[in-house]
mmCIF file of C-alpha atoms in Angstrom:
data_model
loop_
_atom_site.group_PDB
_atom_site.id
_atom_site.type_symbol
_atom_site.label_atom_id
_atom_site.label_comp_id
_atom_site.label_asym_id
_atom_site.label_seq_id
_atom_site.Cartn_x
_atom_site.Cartn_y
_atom_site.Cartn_z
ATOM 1 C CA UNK A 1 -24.888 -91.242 -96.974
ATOM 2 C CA UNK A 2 -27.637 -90.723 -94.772
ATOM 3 C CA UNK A 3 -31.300 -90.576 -95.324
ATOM 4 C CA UNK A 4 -31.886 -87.540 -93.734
ATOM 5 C CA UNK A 5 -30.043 -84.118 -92.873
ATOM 6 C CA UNK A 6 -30.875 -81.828 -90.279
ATOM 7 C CA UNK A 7 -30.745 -78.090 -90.570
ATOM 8 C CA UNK A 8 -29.267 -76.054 -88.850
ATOM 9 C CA UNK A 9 -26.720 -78.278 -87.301
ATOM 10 C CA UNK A 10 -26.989 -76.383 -84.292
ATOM 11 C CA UNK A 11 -29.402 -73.411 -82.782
ATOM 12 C CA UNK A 12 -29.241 -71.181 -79.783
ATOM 13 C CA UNK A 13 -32.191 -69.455 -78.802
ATOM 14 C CA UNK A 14 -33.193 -67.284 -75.409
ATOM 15 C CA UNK A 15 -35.708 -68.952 -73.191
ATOM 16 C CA UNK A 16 -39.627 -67.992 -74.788
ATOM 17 C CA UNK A 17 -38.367 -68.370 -78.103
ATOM 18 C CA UNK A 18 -39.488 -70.347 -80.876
ATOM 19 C CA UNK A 19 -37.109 -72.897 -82.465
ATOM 20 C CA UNK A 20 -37.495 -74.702 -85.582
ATOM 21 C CA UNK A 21 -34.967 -76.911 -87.406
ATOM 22 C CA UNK A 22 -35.600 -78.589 -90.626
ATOM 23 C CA UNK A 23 -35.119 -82.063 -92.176
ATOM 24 C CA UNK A 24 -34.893 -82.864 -95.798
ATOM 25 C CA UNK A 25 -35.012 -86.451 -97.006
ATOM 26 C CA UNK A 26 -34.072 -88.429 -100.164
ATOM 27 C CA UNK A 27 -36.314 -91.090 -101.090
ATOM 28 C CA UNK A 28 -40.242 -90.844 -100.733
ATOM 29 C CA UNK A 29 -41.519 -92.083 -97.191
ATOM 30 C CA UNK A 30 -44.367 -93.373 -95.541
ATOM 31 C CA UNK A 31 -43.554 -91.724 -92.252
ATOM 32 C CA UNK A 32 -41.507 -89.072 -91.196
ATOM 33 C CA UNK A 33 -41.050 -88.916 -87.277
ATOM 34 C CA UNK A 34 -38.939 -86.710 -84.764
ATOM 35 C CA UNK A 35 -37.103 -87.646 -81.787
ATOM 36 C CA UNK A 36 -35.526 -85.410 -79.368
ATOM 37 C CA UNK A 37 -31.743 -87.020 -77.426
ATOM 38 C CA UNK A 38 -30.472 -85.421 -74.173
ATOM 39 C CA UNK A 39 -27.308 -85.668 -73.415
ATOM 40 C CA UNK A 40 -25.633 -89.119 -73.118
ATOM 41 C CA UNK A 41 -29.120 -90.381 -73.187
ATOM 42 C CA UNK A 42 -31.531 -92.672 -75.876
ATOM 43 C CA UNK A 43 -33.702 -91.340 -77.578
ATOM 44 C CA UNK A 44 -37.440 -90.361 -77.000
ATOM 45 C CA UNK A 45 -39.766 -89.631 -79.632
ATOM 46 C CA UNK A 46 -41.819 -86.859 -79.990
ATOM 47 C CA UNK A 47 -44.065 -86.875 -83.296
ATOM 48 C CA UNK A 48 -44.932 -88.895 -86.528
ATOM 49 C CA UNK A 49 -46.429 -87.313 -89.300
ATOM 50 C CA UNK A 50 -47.625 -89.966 -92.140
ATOM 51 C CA UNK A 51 -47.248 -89.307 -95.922
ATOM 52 C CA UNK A 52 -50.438 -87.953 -96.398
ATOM 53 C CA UNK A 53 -50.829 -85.683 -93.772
ATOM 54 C CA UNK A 54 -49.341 -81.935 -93.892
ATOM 55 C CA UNK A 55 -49.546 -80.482 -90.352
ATOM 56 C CA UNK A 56 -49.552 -82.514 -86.860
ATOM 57 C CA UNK A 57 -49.511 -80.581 -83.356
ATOM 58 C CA UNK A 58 -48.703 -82.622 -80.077
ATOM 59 C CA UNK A 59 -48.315 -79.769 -76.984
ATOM 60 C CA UNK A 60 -46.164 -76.981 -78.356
ATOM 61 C CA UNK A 61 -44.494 -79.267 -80.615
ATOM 62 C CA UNK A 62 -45.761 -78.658 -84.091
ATOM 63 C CA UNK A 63 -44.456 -80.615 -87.216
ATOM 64 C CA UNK A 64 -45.091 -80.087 -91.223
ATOM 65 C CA UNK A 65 -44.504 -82.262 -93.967
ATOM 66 C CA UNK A 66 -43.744 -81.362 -97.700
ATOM 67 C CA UNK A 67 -43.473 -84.827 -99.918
ATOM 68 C CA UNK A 68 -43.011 -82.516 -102.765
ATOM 69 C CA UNK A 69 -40.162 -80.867 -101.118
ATOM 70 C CA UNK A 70 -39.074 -83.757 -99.687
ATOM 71 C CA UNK A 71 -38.972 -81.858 -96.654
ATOM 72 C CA UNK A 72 -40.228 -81.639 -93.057
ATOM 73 C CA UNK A 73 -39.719 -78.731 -90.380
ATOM 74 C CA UNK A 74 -40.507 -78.919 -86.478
ATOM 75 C CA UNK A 75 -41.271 -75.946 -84.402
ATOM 76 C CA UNK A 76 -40.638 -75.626 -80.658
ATOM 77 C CA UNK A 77 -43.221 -72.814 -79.433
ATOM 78 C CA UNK A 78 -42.476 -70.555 -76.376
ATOM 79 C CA UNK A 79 -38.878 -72.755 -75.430
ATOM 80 C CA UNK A 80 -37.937 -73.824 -71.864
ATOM 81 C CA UNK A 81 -34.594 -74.580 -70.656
ATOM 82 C CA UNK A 82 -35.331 -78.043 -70.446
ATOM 83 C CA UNK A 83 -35.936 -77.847 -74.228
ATOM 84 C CA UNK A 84 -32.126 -78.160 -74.613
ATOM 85 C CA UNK A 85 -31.093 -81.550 -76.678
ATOM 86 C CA UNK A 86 -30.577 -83.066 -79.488
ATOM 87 C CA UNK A 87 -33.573 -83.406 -82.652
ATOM 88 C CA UNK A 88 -33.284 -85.857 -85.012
ATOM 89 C CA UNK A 89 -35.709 -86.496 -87.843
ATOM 90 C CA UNK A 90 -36.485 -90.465 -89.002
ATOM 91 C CA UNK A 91 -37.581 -91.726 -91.956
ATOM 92 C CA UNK A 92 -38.981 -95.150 -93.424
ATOM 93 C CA UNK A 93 -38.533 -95.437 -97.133
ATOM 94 C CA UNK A 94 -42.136 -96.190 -98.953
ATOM 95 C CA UNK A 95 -42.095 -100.272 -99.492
ATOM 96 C CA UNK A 96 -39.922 -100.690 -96.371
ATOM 97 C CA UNK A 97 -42.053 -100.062 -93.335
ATOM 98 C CA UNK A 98 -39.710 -101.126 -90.678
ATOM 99 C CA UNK A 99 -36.397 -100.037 -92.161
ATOM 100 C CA UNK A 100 -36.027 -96.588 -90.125
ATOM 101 C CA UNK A 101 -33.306 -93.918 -90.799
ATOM 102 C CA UNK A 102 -32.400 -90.866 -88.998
ATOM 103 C CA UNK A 103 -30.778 -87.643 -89.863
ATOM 104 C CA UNK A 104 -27.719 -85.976 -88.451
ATOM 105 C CA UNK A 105 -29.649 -84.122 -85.870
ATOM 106 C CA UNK A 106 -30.073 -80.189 -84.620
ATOM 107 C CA UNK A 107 -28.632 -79.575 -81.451
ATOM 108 C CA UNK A 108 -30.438 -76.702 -79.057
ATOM 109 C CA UNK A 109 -29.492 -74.867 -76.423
ATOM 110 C CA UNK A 110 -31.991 -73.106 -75.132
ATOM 111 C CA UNK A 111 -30.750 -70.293 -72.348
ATOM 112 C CA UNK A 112 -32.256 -69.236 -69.288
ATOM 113 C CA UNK B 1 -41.781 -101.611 -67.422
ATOM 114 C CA UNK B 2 -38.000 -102.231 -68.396
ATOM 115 C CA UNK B 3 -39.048 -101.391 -72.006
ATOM 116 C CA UNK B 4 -35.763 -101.958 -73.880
ATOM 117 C CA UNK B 5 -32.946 -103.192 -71.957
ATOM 118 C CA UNK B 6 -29.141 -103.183 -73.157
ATOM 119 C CA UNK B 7 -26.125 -104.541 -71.496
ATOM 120 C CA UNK B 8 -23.209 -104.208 -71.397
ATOM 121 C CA UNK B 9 -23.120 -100.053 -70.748
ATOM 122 C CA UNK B 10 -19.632 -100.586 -71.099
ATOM 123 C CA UNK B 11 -16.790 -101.893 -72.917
ATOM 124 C CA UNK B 12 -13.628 -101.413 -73.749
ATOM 125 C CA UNK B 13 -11.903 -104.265 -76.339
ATOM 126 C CA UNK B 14 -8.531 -104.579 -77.793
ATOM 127 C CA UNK B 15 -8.494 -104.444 -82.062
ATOM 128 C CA UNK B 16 -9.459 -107.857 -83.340
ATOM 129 C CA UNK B 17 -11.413 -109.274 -79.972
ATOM 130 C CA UNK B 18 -14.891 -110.320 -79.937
ATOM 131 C CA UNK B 19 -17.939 -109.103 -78.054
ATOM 132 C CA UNK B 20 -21.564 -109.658 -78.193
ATOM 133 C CA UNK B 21 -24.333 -106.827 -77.249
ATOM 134 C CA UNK B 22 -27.395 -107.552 -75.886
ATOM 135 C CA UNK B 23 -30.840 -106.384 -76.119
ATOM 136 C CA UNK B 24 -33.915 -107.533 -74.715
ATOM 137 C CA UNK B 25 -36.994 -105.509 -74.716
ATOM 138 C CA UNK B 26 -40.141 -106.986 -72.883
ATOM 139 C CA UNK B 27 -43.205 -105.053 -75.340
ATOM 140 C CA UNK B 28 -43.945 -107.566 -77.714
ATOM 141 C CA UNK B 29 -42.813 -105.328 -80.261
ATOM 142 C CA UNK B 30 -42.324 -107.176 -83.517
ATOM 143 C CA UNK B 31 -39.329 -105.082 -84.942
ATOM 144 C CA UNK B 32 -35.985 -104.481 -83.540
ATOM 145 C CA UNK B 33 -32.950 -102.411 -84.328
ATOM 146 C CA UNK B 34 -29.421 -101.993 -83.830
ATOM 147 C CA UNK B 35 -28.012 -98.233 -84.563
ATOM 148 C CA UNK B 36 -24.654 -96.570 -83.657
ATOM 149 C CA UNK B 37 -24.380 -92.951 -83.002
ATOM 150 C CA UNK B 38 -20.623 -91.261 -83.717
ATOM 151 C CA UNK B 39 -20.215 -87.217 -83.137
ATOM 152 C CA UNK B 40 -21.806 -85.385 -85.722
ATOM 153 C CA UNK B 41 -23.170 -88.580 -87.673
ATOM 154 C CA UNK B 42 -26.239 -88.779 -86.167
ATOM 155 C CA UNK B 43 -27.440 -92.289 -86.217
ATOM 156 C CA UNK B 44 -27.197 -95.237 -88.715
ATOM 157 C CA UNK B 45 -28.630 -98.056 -88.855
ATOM 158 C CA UNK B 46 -26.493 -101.427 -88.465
ATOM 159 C CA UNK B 47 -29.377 -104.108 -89.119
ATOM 160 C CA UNK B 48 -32.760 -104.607 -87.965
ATOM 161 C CA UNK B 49 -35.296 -107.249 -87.794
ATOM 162 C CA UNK B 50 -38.981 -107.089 -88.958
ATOM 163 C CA UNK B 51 -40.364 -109.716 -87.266
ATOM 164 C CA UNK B 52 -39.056 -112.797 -84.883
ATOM 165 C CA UNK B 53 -37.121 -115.251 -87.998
ATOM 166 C CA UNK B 54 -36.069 -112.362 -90.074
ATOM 167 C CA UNK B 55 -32.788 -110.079 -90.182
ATOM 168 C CA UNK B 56 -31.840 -107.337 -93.070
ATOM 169 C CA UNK B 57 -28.639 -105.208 -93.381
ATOM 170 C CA UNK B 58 -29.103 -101.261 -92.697
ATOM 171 C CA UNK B 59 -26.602 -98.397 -94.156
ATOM 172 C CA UNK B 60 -23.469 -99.658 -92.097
ATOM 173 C CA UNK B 61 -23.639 -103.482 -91.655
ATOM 174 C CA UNK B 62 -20.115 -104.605 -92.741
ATOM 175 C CA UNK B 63 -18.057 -105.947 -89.218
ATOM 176 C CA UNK B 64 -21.244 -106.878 -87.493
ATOM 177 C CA UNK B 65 -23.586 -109.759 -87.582
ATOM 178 C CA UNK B 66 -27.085 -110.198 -85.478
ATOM 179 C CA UNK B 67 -28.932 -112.967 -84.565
ATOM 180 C CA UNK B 68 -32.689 -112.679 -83.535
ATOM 181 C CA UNK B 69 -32.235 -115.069 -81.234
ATOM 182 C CA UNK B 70 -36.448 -115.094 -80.385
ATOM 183 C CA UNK B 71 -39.061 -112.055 -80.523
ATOM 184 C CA UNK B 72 -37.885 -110.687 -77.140
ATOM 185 C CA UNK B 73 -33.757 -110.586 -78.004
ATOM 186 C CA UNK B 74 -31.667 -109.021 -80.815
ATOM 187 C CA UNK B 75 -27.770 -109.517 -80.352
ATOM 188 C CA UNK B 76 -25.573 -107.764 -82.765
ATOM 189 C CA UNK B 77 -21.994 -109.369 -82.943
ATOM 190 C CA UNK B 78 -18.391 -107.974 -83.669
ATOM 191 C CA UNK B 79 -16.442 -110.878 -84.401
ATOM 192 C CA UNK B 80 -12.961 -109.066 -84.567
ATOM 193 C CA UNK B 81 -13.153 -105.221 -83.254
ATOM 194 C CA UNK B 82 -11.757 -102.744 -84.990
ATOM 195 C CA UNK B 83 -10.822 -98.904 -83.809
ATOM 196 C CA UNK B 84 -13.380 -97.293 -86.190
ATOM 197 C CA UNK B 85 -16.274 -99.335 -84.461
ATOM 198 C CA UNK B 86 -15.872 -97.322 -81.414
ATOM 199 C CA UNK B 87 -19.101 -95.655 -81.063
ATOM 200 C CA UNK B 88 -22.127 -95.519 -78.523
ATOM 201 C CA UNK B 89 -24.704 -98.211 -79.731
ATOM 202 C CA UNK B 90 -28.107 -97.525 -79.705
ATOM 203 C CA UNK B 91 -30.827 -101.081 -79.505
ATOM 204 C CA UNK B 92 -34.391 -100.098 -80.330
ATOM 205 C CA UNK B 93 -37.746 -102.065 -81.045
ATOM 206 C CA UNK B 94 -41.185 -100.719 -82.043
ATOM 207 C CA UNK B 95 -44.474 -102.104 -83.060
ATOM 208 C CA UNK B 96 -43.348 -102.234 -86.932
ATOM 209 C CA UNK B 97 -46.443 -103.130 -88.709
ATOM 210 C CA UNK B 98 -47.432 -99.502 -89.357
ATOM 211 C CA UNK B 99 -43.796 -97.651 -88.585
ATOM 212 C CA UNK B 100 -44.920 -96.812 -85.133
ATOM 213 C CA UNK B 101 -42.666 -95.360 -82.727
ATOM 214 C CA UNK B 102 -39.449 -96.694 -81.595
ATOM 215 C CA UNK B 103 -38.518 -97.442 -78.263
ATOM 216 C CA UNK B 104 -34.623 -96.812 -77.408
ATOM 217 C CA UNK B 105 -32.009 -98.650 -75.147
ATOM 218 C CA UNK B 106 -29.591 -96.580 -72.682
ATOM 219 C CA UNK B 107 -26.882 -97.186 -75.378
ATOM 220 C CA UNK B 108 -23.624 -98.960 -74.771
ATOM 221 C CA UNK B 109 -20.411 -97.153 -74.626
ATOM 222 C CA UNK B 110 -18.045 -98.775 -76.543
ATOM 223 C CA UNK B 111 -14.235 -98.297 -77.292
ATOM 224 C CA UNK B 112 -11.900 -100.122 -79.174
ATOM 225 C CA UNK B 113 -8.241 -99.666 -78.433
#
Protein backbone atom coordinates (compact mmCIF):
# COMPACT_ATOMS: atom_id res chain seq x y z
CA UNK A 1 0.00 0.00 0.00
CA UNK A 2 0.93 3.41 -0.41
CA UNK A 3 2.81 5.77 1.75
CA UNK A 4 0.49 8.37 1.72
CA UNK A 5 -3.42 8.98 1.34
CA UNK A 6 -5.03 12.00 0.34
CA UNK A 7 -8.23 13.32 1.78
CA UNK A 8 -10.83 14.09 0.38
CA UNK A 9 -10.40 12.20 -2.80
CA UNK A 10 -12.00 14.88 -4.52
CA UNK A 11 -13.28 18.70 -3.68
CA UNK A 12 -15.39 21.21 -5.48
CA UNK A 13 -15.31 24.59 -4.38
CA UNK A 14 -16.76 28.12 -6.00
CA UNK A 15 -14.12 30.45 -7.27
CA UNK A 16 -12.73 32.76 -3.86
CA UNK A 17 -12.93 29.84 -1.81
CA UNK A 18 -10.52 28.25 0.32
CA UNK A 19 -9.58 24.59 -0.30
CA UNK A 20 -7.70 22.35 1.84
CA UNK A 21 -7.11 18.60 1.46
CA UNK A 22 -5.19 16.53 3.85
CA UNK A 23 -2.45 13.86 3.74
CA UNK A 24 -1.72 11.33 6.36
CA UNK A 25 1.42 9.22 6.20
CA UNK A 26 2.74 5.94 7.72
CA UNK A 27 6.23 5.90 8.60
CA UNK A 28 8.12 9.00 10.16
CA UNK A 29 9.67 11.37 7.38
CA UNK A 30 12.21 13.78 6.87
CA UNK A 31 10.22 15.74 4.34
CA UNK A 32 6.83 15.99 3.44
CA UNK A 33 6.26 17.93 0.05
CA UNK A 34 3.14 18.77 -2.24
CA UNK A 35 2.79 18.73 -5.84
CA UNK A 36 -0.06 19.91 -7.80
CA UNK A 37 -0.84 17.62 -11.65
CA UNK A 38 -3.03 19.22 -14.37
CA UNK A 39 -4.57 17.28 -16.51
CA UNK A 40 -2.58 14.80 -18.67
CA UNK A 41 0.36 16.71 -17.47
CA UNK A 42 3.72 15.95 -14.93
CA UNK A 43 3.86 17.11 -12.10
CA UNK A 44 5.02 20.51 -10.56
CA UNK A 45 5.79 21.00 -7.09
CA UNK A 46 4.58 23.43 -4.94
CA UNK A 47 5.97 23.17 -1.20
CA UNK A 48 8.29 21.12 1.18
CA UNK A 49 7.91 21.31 4.68
CA UNK A 50 10.93 19.44 6.67
CA UNK A 51 10.36 17.34 9.85
CA UNK A 52 10.96 19.91 12.14
CA UNK A 53 9.13 22.62 10.91
CA UNK A 54 5.18 23.08 11.60
CA UNK A 55 3.89 25.82 9.26
CA UNK A 56 5.43 26.93 5.69
CA UNK A 57 3.61 29.68 3.43
CA UNK A 58 4.72 30.08 -0.34
CA UNK A 59 1.96 32.74 -2.11
CA UNK A 60 -1.47 31.62 -1.00
CA UNK A 61 -0.34 28.19 -0.66
CA UNK A 62 0.01 27.41 2.99
CA UNK A 63 1.11 23.90 4.33
CA UNK A 64 1.21 22.33 8.11
CA UNK A 65 2.86 19.45 9.38
CA UNK A 66 1.88 17.20 12.42
CA UNK A 67 4.76 14.30 12.97
CA UNK A 68 2.71 13.35 15.89
CA UNK A 69 -0.30 12.94 13.80
CA UNK A 70 1.48 11.75 11.16
CA UNK A 71 -0.33 14.18 9.24
CA UNK A 72 -0.02 17.18 6.91
CA UNK A 73 -2.87 19.55 5.45
CA UNK A 74 -2.48 22.22 2.51
CA UNK A 75 -4.68 25.18 2.14
CA UNK A 76 -5.47 26.96 -1.13
CA UNK A 77 -6.51 30.68 -0.03
CA UNK A 78 -8.97 32.81 -2.13
CA UNK A 79 -9.10 29.85 -5.27
CA UNK A 80 -8.88 30.73 -9.01
CA UNK A 81 -10.11 28.70 -11.76
CA UNK A 82 -6.81 27.88 -12.77
CA UNK A 83 -6.46 26.28 -9.31
CA UNK A 84 -8.23 23.22 -10.81
CA UNK A 85 -5.83 19.89 -10.71
CA UNK A 86 -4.69 17.31 -9.14
CA UNK A 87 -2.63 17.52 -5.29
CA UNK A 88 -0.61 14.96 -4.29
CA UNK A 89 1.38 14.83 -1.07
CA UNK A 90 5.19 13.06 -1.11
CA UNK A 91 6.99 11.65 1.40
CA UNK A 92 10.70 10.38 2.09
CA UNK A 93 10.88 7.86 4.86
CA UNK A 94 13.55 9.09 7.73
CA UNK A 95 16.99 7.03 6.78
CA UNK A 96 16.01 7.06 3.08
CA UNK A 97 16.48 10.54 1.75
CA UNK A 98 15.98 9.91 -1.87
CA UNK A 99 13.35 7.18 -1.76
CA UNK A 100 10.15 9.51 -2.45
CA UNK A 101 6.47 8.33 -2.22
CA UNK A 102 3.33 9.98 -3.08
CA UNK A 103 -0.21 9.70 -2.01
CA UNK A 104 -3.33 9.02 -3.99
CA UNK A 105 -3.98 12.62 -4.63
CA UNK A 106 -7.13 15.29 -4.15
CA UNK A 107 -8.58 16.30 -7.21
CA UNK A 108 -10.14 20.14 -7.41
CA UNK A 109 -12.33 21.72 -9.39
CA UNK A 110 -12.53 24.96 -8.74
CA UNK A 111 -15.70 26.83 -10.65
CA UNK A 112 -15.93 30.06 -12.15
CA UNK B 1 16.34 24.21 -20.32
CA UNK B 2 14.87 20.71 -21.43
CA UNK B 3 14.91 19.79 -17.69
CA UNK B 4 13.71 16.16 -17.81
CA UNK B 5 13.14 14.71 -21.08
CA UNK B 6 11.14 11.33 -21.80
CA UNK B 7 10.58 9.54 -24.99
CA UNK B 8 8.72 7.66 -26.27
CA UNK B 9 5.15 9.72 -25.45
CA UNK B 10 3.73 6.81 -26.91
CA UNK B 11 3.39 3.21 -27.13
CA UNK B 12 1.33 0.70 -27.70
CA UNK B 13 2.93 -3.19 -27.30
CA UNK B 14 1.45 -6.54 -27.72
CA UNK B 15 1.53 -8.90 -24.16
CA UNK B 16 4.99 -10.37 -23.82
CA UNK B 17 7.06 -7.69 -26.21
CA UNK B 18 9.81 -5.63 -25.02
CA UNK B 19 10.34 -1.89 -24.80
CA UNK B 20 12.76 0.38 -23.24
CA UNK B 21 11.82 4.07 -21.81
CA UNK B 22 14.01 6.71 -21.81
CA UNK B 23 14.90 9.53 -19.67
CA UNK B 24 17.45 12.02 -19.83
CA UNK B 25 17.40 15.07 -17.76
CA UNK B 26 20.25 17.71 -18.36
CA UNK B 27 20.40 19.34 -14.30
CA UNK B 28 23.03 17.47 -12.85
CA UNK B 29 20.66 16.18 -10.50
CA UNK B 30 22.12 13.23 -8.65
CA UNK B 31 18.81 11.18 -8.11
CA UNK B 32 16.44 9.84 -10.58
CA UNK B 33 13.10 8.11 -10.59
CA UNK B 34 10.83 6.05 -12.45
CA UNK B 35 6.94 6.23 -11.21
CA UNK B 36 3.69 5.05 -12.91
CA UNK B 37 0.46 6.75 -12.36
CA UNK B 38 -2.94 4.38 -12.89
CA UNK B 39 -6.59 6.13 -12.18
CA UNK B 40 -7.15 6.59 -8.71
CA UNK B 41 -3.63 5.11 -7.56
CA UNK B 42 -1.89 8.06 -7.49
CA UNK B 43 1.72 7.40 -8.10
CA UNK B 44 4.19 4.59 -7.14
CA UNK B 45 7.34 4.34 -7.33
CA UNK B 46 9.01 1.61 -9.75
CA UNK B 47 12.85 2.16 -8.81
CA UNK B 48 15.03 5.01 -8.41
CA UNK B 49 18.61 5.80 -8.30
CA UNK B 50 20.52 7.84 -5.63
CA UNK B 51 23.39 8.66 -7.29
CA UNK B 52 25.15 7.76 -10.89
CA UNK B 53 26.33 3.60 -10.01
CA UNK B 54 23.44 2.91 -7.80
CA UNK B 55 19.76 1.48 -8.41
CA UNK B 56 17.09 0.34 -5.53
CA UNK B 57 13.59 -1.21 -5.99
CA UNK B 58 10.48 1.17 -5.02
CA UNK B 59 6.80 -0.22 -3.97
CA UNK B 60 6.07 -1.83 -7.51
CA UNK B 61 9.36 -3.08 -9.09
CA UNK B 62 8.46 -6.67 -10.16
CA UNK B 63 8.30 -6.73 -14.45
CA UNK B 64 10.72 -3.89 -14.75
CA UNK B 65 14.40 -3.49 -14.60
CA UNK B 66 16.55 0.00 -14.91
CA UNK B 67 19.83 0.66 -15.77
CA UNK B 68 21.56 4.03 -14.83
CA UNK B 69 23.21 3.99 -17.74
CA UNK B 70 25.46 7.45 -16.56
CA UNK B 71 24.31 10.52 -14.24
CA UNK B 72 22.36 12.16 -17.11
CA UNK B 73 20.10 8.78 -18.22
CA UNK B 74 17.80 6.37 -16.30
CA UNK B 75 16.09 3.65 -18.61
CA UNK B 76 13.56 1.47 -17.01
CA UNK B 77 12.99 -1.86 -19.02
CA UNK B 78 9.91 -4.24 -19.57
CA UNK B 79 11.34 -7.27 -20.82
CA UNK B 80 7.95 -9.07 -21.64
CA UNK B 81 4.75 -6.58 -21.34
CA UNK B 82 2.01 -7.50 -19.70
CA UNK B 83 -1.79 -5.88 -19.80
CA UNK B 84 -1.65 -4.71 -16.14
CA UNK B 85 1.54 -2.54 -16.95
CA UNK B 86 -0.52 -0.27 -18.97
CA UNK B 87 -0.20 2.93 -17.25
CA UNK B 88 1.19 6.57 -17.94
CA UNK B 89 4.90 6.59 -16.69
CA UNK B 90 6.15 9.32 -14.95
CA UNK B 91 10.60 9.86 -15.09
CA UNK B 92 11.73 12.36 -12.47
CA UNK B 93 15.23 13.51 -11.03
CA UNK B 94 16.00 15.97 -8.20
CA UNK B 95 18.99 17.16 -6.35
CA UNK B 96 18.68 14.13 -3.70
CA UNK B 97 21.19 14.96 -1.14
CA UNK B 98 18.70 16.84 1.07
CA UNK B 99 15.15 15.46 -0.58
CA UNK B 100 14.88 18.55 -2.65
CA UNK B 101 12.32 18.91 -5.16
CA UNK B 102 11.66 16.69 -8.00
CA UNK B 103 11.62 17.58 -11.42
CA UNK B 104 8.95 15.55 -13.67
CA UNK B 105 8.97 14.18 -17.34
CA UNK B 106 5.81 14.71 -19.76
CA UNK B 107 4.99 11.01 -18.96
CA UNK B 108 4.70 8.28 -21.53
CA UNK B 109 1.44 6.84 -22.48
CA UNK B 110 1.63 3.39 -22.51
CA UNK B 111 -0.79 0.46 -23.45
CA UNK B 112 -0.41 -3.03 -23.56
CA UNK B 113 -2.80 -5.03 -25.67
Amino acid sequence: SQQGEEDPQALSIQEGENATMNCSYKTSINNLQWYRQNSGRGLVHLILIRSNEREKHSGRLRVTLDTSKKSSSLLITASRAADTASYFCATDATGGYQKVTFGTGTKLQVIP
Amino acid sequence: NAGVTQTPKFQVLKTGQSMTLQCAQDMNHNSMYWYRQDPGMGLRLIYYSASEGTTDKGEVPNGYNVSRLNKREFSLRLESAAPSQTSVYFCASSDGQFNEKLFFGSGTQLSVL
